[in-house]
Short mmCIF file of C-alpha atoms in Angstrom, two decimals:
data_model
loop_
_atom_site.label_atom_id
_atom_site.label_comp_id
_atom_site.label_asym_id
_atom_site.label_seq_id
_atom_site.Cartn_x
_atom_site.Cartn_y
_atom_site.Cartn_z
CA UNK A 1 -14.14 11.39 10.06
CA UNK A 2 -16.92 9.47 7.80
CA UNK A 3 -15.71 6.67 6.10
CA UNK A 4 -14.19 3.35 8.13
CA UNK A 5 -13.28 1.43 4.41
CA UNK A 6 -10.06 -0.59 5.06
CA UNK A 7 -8.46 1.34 2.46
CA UNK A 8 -8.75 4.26 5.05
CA UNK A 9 -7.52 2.27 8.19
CA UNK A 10 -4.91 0.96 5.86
CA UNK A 11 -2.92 4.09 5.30
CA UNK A 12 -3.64 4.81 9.32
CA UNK A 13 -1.88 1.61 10.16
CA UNK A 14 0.57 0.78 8.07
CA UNK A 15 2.97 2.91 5.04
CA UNK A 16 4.29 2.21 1.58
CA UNK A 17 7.64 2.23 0.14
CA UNK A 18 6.76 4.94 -1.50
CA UNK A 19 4.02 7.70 -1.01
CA UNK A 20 2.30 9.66 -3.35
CA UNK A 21 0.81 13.00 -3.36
CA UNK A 22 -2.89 13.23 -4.86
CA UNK A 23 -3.33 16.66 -3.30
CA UNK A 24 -0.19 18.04 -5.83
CA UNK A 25 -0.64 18.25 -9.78
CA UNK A 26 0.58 15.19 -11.22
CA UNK A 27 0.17 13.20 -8.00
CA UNK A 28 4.21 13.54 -7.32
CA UNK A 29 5.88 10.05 -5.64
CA UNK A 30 7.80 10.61 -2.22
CA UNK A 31 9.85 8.37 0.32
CA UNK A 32 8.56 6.95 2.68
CA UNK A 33 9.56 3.41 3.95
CA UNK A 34 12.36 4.11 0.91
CA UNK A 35 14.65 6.94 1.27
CA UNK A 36 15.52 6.37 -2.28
CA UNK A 37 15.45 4.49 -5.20
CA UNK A 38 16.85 3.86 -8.82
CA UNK A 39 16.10 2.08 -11.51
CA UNK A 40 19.10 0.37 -14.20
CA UNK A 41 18.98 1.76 -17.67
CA UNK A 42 16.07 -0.31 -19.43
CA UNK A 43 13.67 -0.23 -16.21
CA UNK A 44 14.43 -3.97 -15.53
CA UNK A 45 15.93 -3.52 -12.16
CA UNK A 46 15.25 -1.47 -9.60
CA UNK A 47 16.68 -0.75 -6.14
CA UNK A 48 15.50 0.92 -3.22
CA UNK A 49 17.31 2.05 0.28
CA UNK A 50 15.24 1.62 3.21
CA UNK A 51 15.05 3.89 5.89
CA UNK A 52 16.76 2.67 9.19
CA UNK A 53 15.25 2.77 12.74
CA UNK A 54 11.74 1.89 11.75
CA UNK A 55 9.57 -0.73 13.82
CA UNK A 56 6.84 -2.13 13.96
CA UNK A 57 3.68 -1.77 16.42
CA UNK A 58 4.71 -4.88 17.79
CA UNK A 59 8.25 -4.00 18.39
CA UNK A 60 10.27 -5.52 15.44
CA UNK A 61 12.72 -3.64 13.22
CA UNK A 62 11.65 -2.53 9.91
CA UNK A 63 14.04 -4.03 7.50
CA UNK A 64 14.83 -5.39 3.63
CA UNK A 65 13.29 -8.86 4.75
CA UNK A 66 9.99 -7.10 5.24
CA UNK A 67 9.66 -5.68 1.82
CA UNK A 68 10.39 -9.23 0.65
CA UNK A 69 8.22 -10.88 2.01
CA UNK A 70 5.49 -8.16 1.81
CA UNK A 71 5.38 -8.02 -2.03
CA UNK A 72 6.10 -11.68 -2.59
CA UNK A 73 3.05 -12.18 -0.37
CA UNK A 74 0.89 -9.98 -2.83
CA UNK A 75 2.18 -11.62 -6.27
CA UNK A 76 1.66 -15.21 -4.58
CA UNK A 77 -1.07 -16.42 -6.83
CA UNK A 78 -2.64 -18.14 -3.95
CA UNK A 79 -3.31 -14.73 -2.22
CA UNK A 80 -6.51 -13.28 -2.87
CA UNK A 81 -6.08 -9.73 -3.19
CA UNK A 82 -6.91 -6.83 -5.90
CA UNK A 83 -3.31 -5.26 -6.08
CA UNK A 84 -1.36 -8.10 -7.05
CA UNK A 85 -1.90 -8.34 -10.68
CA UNK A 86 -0.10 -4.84 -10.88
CA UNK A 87 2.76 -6.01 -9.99
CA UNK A 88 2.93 -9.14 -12.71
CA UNK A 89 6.17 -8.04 -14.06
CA UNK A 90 8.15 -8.39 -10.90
CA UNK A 91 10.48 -11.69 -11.75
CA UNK A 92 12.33 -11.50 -8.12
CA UNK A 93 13.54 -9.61 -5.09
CA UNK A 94 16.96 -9.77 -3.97
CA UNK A 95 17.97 -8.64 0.35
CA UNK A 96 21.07 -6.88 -0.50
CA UNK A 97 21.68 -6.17 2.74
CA UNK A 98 19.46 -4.90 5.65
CA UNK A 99 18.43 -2.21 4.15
CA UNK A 100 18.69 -2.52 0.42
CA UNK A 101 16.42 -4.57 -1.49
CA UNK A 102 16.56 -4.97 -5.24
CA UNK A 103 13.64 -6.07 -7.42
CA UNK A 104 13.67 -7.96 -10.99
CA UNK A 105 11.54 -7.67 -13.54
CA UNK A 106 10.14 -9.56 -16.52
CA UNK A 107 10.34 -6.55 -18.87
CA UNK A 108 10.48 -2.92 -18.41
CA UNK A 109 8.15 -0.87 -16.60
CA UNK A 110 8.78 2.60 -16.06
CA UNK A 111 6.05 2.47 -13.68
CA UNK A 112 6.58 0.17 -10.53
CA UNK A 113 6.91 3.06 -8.13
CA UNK A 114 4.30 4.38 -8.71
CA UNK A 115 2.48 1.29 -8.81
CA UNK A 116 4.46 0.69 -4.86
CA UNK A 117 2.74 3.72 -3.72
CA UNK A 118 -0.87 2.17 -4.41
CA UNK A 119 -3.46 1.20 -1.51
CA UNK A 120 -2.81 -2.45 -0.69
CA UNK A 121 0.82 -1.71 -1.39
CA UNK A 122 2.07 -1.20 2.43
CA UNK A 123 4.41 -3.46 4.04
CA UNK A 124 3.84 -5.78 6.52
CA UNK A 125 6.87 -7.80 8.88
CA UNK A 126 7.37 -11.06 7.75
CA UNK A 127 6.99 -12.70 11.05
CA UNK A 128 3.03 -12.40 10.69
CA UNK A 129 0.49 -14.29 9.15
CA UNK A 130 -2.40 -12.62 6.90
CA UNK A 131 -4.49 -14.29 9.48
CA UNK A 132 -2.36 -13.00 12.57
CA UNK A 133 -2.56 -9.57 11.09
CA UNK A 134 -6.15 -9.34 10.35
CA UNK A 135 -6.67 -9.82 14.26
CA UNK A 136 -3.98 -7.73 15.49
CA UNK A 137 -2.47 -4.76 12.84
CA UNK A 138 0.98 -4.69 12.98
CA UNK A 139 2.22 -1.79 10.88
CA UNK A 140 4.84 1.46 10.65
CA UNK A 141 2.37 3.75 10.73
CA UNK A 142 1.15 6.84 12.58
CA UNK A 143 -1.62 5.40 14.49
CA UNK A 144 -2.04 2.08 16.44
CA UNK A 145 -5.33 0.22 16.09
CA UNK A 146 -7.34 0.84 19.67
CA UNK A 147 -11.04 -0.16 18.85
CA UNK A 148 -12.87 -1.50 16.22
CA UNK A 149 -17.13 -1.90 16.18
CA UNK A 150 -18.29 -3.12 13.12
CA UNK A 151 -20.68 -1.23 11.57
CA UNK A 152 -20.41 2.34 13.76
CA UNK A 153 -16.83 2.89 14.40
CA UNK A 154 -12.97 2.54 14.30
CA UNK A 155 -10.54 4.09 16.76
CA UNK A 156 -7.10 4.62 16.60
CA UNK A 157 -4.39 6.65 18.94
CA UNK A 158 -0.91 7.93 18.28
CA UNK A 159 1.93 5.70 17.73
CA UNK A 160 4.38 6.71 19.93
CA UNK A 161 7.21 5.12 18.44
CA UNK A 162 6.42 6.68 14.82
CA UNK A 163 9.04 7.12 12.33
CA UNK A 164 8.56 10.52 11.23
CA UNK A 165 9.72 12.92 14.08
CA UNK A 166 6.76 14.99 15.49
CA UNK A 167 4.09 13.07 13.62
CA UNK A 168 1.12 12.38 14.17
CA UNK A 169 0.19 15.54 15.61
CA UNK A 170 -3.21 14.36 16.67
CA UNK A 171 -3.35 11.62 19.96
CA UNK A 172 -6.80 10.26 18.16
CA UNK A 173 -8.39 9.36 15.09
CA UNK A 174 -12.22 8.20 14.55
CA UNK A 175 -13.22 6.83 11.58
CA UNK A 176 -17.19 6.61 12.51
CA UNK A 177 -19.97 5.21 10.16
CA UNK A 178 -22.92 7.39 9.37
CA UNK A 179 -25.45 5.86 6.64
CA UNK A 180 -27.63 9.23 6.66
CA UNK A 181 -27.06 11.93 4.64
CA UNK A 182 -29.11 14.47 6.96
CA UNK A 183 -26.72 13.16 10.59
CA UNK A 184 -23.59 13.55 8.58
CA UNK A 185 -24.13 17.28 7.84
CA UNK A 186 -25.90 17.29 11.04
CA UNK A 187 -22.58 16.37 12.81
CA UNK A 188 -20.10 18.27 11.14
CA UNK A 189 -22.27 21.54 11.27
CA UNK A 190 -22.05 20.92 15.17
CA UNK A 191 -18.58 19.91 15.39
CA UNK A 192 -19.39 16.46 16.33
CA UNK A 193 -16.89 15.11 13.06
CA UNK A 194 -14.13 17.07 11.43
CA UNK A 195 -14.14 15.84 8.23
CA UNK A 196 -16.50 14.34 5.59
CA UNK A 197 -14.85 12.68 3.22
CA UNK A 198 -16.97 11.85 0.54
CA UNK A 199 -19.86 14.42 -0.07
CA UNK A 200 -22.66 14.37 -2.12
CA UNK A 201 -23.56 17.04 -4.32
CA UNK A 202 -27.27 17.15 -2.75
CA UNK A 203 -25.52 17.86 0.85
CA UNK A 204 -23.71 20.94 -0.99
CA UNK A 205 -26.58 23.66 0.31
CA UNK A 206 -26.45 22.60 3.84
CA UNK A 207 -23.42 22.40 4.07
CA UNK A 208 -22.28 25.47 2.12
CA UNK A 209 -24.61 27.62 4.38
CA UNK A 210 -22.54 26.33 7.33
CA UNK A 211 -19.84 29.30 8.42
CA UNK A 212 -17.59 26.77 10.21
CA UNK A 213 -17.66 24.13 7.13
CA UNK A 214 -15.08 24.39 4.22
CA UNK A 215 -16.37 22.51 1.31
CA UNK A 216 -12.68 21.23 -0.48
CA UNK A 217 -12.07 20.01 -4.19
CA UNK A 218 -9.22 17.44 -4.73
CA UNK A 219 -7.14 18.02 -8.43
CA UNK A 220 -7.70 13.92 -8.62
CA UNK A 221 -10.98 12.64 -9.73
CA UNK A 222 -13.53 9.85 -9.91
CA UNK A 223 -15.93 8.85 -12.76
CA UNK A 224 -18.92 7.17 -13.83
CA UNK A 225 -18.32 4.21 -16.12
CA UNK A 226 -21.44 2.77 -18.54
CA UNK A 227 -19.93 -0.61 -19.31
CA UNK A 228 -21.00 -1.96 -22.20
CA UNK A 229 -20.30 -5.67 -22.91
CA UNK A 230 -19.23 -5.98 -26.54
CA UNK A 231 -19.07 -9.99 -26.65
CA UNK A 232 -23.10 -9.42 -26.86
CA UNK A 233 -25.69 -7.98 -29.34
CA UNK A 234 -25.99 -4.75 -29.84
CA UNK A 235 -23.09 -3.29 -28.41
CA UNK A 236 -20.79 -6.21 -30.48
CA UNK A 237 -20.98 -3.24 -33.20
CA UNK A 238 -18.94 -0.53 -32.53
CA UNK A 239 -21.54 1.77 -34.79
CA UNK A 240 -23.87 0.67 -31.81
CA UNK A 241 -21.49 1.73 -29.37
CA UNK A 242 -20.32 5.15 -31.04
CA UNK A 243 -24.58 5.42 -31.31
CA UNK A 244 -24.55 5.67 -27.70
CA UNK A 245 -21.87 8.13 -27.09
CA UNK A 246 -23.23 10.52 -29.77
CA UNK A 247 -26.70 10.40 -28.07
CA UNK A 248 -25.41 11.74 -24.34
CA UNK A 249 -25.20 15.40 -24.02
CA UNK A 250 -22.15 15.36 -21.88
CA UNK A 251 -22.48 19.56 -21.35
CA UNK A 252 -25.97 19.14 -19.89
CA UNK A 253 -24.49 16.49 -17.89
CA UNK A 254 -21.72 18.60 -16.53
CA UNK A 255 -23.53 21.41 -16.12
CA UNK A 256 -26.52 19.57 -14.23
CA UNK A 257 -25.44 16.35 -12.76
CA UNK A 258 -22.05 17.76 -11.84
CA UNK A 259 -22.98 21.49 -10.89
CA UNK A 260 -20.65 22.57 -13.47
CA UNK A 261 -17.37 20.84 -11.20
CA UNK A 262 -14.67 18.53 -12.69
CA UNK A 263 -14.67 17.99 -16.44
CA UNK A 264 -16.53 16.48 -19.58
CA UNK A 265 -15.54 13.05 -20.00
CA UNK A 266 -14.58 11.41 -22.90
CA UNK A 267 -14.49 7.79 -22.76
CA UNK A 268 -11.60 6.83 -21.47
CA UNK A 269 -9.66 6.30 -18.04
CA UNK A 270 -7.18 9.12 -18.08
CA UNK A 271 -8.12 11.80 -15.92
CA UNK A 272 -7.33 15.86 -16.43
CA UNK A 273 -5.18 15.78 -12.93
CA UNK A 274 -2.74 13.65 -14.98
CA UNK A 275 -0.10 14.62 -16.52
CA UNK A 276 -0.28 12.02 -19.23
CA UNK A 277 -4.19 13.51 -20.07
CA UNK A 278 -4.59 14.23 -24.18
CA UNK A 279 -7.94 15.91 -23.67
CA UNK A 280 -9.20 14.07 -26.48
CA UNK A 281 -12.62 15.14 -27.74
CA UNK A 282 -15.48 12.89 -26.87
CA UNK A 283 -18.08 11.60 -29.91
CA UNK A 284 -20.14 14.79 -30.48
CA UNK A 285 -23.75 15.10 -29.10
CA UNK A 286 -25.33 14.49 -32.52
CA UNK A 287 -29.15 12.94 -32.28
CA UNK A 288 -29.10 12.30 -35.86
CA UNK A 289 -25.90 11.03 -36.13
CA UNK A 290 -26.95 8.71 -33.63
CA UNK A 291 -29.71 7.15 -35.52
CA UNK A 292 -27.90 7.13 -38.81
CA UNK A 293 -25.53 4.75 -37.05
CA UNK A 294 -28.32 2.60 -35.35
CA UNK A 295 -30.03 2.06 -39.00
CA UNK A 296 -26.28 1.14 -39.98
CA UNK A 297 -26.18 -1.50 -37.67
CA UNK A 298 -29.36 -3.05 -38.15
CA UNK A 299 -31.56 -1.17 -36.11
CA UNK A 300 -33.95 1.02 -38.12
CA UNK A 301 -36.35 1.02 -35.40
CA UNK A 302 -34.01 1.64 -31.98
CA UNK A 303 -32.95 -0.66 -29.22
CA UNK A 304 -33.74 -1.21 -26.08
CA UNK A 305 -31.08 -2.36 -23.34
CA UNK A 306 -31.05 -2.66 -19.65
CA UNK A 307 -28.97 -1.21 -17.56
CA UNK A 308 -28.11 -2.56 -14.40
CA UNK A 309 -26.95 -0.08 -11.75
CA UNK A 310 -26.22 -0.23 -8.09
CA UNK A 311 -28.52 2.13 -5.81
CA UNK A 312 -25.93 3.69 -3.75
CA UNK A 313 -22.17 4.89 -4.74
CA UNK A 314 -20.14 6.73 -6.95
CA UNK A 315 -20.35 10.42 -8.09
CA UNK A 316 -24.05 10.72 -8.96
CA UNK A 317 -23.77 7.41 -11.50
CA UNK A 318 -27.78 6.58 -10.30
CA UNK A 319 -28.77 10.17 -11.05
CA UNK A 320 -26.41 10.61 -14.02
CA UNK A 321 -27.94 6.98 -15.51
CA UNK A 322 -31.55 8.23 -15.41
CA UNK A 323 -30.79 12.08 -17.24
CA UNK A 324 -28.63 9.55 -20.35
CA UNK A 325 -31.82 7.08 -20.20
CA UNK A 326 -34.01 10.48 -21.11
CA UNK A 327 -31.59 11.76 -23.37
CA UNK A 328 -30.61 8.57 -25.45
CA UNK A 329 -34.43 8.03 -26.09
CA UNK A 330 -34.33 10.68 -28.20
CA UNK A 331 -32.29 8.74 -30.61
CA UNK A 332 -34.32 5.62 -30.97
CA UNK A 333 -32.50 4.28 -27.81
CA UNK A 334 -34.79 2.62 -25.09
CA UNK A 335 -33.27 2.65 -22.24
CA UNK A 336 -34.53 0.57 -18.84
CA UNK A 337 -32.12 1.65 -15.56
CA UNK A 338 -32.61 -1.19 -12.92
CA UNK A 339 -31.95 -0.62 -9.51
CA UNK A 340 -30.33 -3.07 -7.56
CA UNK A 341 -29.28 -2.81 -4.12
CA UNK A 342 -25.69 -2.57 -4.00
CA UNK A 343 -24.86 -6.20 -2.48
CA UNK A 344 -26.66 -7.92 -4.79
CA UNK A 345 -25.24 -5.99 -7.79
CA UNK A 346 -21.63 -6.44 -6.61
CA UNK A 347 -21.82 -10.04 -6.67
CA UNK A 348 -24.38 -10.65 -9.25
CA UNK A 349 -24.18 -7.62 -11.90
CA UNK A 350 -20.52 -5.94 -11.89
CA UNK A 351 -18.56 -7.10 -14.78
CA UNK A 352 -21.50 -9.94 -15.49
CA UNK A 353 -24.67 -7.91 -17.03
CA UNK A 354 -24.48 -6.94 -20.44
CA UNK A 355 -24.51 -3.12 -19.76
CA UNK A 356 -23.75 -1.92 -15.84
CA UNK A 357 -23.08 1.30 -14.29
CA UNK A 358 -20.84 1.96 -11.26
CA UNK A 359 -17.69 3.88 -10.69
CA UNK A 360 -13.66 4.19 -11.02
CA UNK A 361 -10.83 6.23 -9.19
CA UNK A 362 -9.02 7.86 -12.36
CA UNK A 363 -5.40 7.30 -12.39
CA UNK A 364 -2.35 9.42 -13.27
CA UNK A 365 -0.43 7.02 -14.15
CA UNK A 366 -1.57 5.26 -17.43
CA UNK A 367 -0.14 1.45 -16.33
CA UNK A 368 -2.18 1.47 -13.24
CA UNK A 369 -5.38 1.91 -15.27
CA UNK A 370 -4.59 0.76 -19.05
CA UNK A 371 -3.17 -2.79 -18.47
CA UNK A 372 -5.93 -3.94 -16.42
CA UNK A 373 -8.83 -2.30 -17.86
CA UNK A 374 -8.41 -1.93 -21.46
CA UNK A 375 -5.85 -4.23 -23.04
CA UNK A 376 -6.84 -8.05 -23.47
CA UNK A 377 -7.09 -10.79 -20.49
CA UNK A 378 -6.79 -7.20 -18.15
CA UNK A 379 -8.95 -8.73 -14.70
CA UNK A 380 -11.08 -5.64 -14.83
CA UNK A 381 -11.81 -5.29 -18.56
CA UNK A 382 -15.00 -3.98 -17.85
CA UNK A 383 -16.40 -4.88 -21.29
CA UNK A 384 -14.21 -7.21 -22.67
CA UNK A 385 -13.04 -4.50 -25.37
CA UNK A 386 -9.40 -4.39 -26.64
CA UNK A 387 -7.19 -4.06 -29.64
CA UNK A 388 -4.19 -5.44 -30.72
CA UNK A 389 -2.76 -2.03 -31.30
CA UNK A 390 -3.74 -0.57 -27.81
CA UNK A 391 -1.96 -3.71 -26.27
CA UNK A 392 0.71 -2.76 -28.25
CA UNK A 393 0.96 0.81 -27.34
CA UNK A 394 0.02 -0.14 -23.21
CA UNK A 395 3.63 -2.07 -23.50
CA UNK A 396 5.51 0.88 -25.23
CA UNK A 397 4.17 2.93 -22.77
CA UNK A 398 5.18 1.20 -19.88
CA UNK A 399 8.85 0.42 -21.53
CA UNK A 400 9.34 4.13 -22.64
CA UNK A 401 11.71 5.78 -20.34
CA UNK A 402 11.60 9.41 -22.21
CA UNK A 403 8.38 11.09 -20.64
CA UNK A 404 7.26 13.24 -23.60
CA UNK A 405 7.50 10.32 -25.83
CA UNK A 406 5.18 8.32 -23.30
CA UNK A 407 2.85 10.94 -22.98
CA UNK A 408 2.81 10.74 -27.21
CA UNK A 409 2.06 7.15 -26.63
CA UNK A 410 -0.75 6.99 -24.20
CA UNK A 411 -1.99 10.01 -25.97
CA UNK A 412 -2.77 7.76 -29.14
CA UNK A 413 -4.07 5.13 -26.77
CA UNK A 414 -6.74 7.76 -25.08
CA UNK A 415 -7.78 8.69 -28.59
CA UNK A 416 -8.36 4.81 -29.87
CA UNK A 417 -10.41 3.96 -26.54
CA UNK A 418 -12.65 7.05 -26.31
CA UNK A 419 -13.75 5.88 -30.31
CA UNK A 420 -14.20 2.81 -30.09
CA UNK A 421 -13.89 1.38 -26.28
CA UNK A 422 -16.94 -0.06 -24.78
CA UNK A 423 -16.50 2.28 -21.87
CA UNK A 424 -18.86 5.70 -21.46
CA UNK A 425 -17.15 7.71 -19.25
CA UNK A 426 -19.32 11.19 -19.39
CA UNK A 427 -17.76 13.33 -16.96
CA UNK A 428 -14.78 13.32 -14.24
CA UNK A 429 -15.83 14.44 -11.06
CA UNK A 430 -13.54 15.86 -8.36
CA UNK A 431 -13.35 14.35 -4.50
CA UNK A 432 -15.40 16.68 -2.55
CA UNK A 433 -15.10 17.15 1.03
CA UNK A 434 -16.31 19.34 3.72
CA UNK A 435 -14.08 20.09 6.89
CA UNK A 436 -13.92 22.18 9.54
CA UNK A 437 -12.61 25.34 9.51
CA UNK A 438 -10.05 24.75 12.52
CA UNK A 439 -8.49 21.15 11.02
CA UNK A 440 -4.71 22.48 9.39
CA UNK A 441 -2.78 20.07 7.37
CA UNK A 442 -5.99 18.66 5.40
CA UNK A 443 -4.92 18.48 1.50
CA UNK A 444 -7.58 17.71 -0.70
CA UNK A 445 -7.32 14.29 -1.91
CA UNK A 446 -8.96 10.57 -2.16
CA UNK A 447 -6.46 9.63 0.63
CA UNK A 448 -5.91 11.46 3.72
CA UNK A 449 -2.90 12.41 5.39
CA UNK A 450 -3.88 11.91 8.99
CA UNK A 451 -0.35 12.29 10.22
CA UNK A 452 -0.37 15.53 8.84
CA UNK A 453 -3.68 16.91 10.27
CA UNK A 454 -3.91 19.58 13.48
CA UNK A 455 -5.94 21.83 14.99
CA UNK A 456 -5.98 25.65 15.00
#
């Protein structure tokens, strides 16, 4: 396996309340640490029964206290972590008994279990520190943590005392770090690795041309996202902003950048494996248009902008960047594409320069996107665009307990942010990955299902 990201040793290690099934349309929620739960009639409360005879790695039981103290740890403001904000509406938890836990909310949310089944949502005992478990994992899950070198691998064998009867099938797991592009197809052409599980679309013809090597599409996608900061001149003016989007030729895109896979974005978050997706129609390519709006604005002559952008990452964003530069020039729009080597635009450039490039996992559900990323104060607003009326419609969304009539809502929302947002989102590309032809149990998806993997 190629890729040792935490997220990835995460769902090795430890479970959720609550898992969730990318690899199925709609990305479906299933027990897990819960055998059940219900919700009250307004969404305020919710309760979920735990499933008995769990432990831990280290030998405790699994139990109601855990869940406590797990998601009280991530909405402790004092705990740094990237999950918690998503679960701001929790008011409480409540220990039933051993194995019912009840959680309170500020307002309704139709959403929370879903939100429960997110990376960086699994529970941890409550008899270990953050710092006691970052040297020693202690989780429920199906593998126990045997070796970690930084930088080339992670290992991890078979928990023996695993929940789930007859899982994990396989006695080891390796995630193992491989920087070049020409080893990685190298290795799995050999049968040195099993899986890749991010490919590139340049490593499609090698590996395509490989008899033992299945190349996989997920039904959940990622996307490129041209952040445009609309605090600062030019892109303060949305007929600057709408300039942009009618000067990309999103079809070229797809049918270049993209090899003709996933779909033609449109500008906002929502992905087609959703259910909640509107397939709104993006700004159409329009050249002229595009100018007409530029001399609007104040621009008779063009602009020119920089764009910073990261030099590794995401589906094709550096590649996708320089085919928009050539096409946007065509409108009077000068576009310079920086480079920056990834560190350095993490901590200098994301969410700081006026107009950035990098990437986002599309959501199904609209709360775990919408909240954070497009209404105001959200902690990843990537360019600081909102509207009173998409607040208002992210709350009714997240309140409205008939699905049709949410899917009405968020449709509206989709329709306001792809016009006016300060998000380009040209395409949604699927999770490609290439395995070998004798791994069973492999679904598609951004998260793998190790305990469900074996081999022919």
């Amino acid at each position: 396996l190629v890729n040792s990201t935490d997220v990835n040793l995460s769902f090795l290690l430890y479970n959720n309340l609550i898992r969730r099934s990318e690899g199925e349309a709609g990305a479906p929620l299933y027990p897990e640490l819960a055998d059940a739960w219900e919700m009250n009639e307004d969404a305020t409360v919710y309760t979920f029964y735990l499933h008995q005879g769990v432990f831990f790695q280290h030998g405790t039981p699994f139990t109601a206290k855990d869940v406590e103290y797990s998601i009280n740890r991530l909405i402790d403001p004092n705990f740094i972590c990237t999950v918690g904000p998503a679960l701001g509406v929790i008011d409480r938890l409540e220990v039933a008994d051993e194995y019912t836990i009840k959680i309170y909310l500020k307002e309704p949310n139709v959403a929370l279990p879903y939100m429960l089944s997110e990376a960086g949502m699994q529970i941890v005992p409550h008899d270990r520190t953050t710092e006691e478990l970052t040297k020693e994992p202690a989780g429920t899950g199906p593998f126990v943590l045997a070796e970690r070198i930084p930088g080339e691998r992670i290992v991890v064998k078979r928990n023996e005392n695993y929940w789930a009867e007859g899982q994990p099938y396989l006695d080891e797991v390796h995630l193992v770090v491989m920087p070049e592009m020409a080893a990685k197809v190298a290795a799995l052409s050999s049968g040195e690795i099993d899986i890749l599980q991010q490919v590139g679309y340049d490593m499609l013809p090698a590996l395509e041309s490989s008899a033992d090597v299945t190349i996989v599409e997920s039904l959940q996608s990622i996307y490129p996202i041209f952040a445009m900061h609309v605090t600062e001149a030019p892109f303060d003016d949305l007929r600057v902003r709408q300039a942009f989007k009618h000067a990309i030729d999103r079809v070229a895109l797809h049918n270049t950048i993209m090899q003709g896979r996933g779909a033609i974005g449109n500008d906002q978050p929502i992905g087609p494996g959703s259910p909640y997706w509107a397939d709104v129609q993006p700004l159409a390519y329009d050249v002229e248009k595009a100018k007409q709006l530029l001399n609007e604005a104040g621009y008779p002559n063009g602009i020119e902008v920089t764009l910073a952008a990261a030099d590794t990452g995401g589906p094709r964003v550096t590649d996708a960047a320089f085919a928009i530069q050539e096409m946007v020039n065509a409108a009077g729009i000068t576009m310079i594409v920086e480079k920056i080597p990834a560190s350095t635009f993490y901590a200098d450039k994301f969410m700081k320069a006026p107009f950035f490039t990098s990437w986002w996992p599309a959501y199904s559900e609209p709360d775990g996107i919408l909240p954070l990323s497009y209404a105001t104060h959200g902690i990843y607003n990537l360019s600081e665009w909102s509207t009173p009326q998409v607040n208002e419609l992210v709350t009714t969304g997240r309140e409205e307990l008939d699905t049709e009539k949410r899917k009405a809502v968020y449709a509206e929302a989709q329709a306001i942010i792809s016009a006016e947002g300060g998000v380009i989102i040209p395409y949604f590309a699927p999770y490609l990955q290439a395995v070998r032809s004798n791994l069973r149990g492999h679904i598609p998806a951004s998260r793998i299902v190790y305990q469900q993997l074996w081999f022919a």
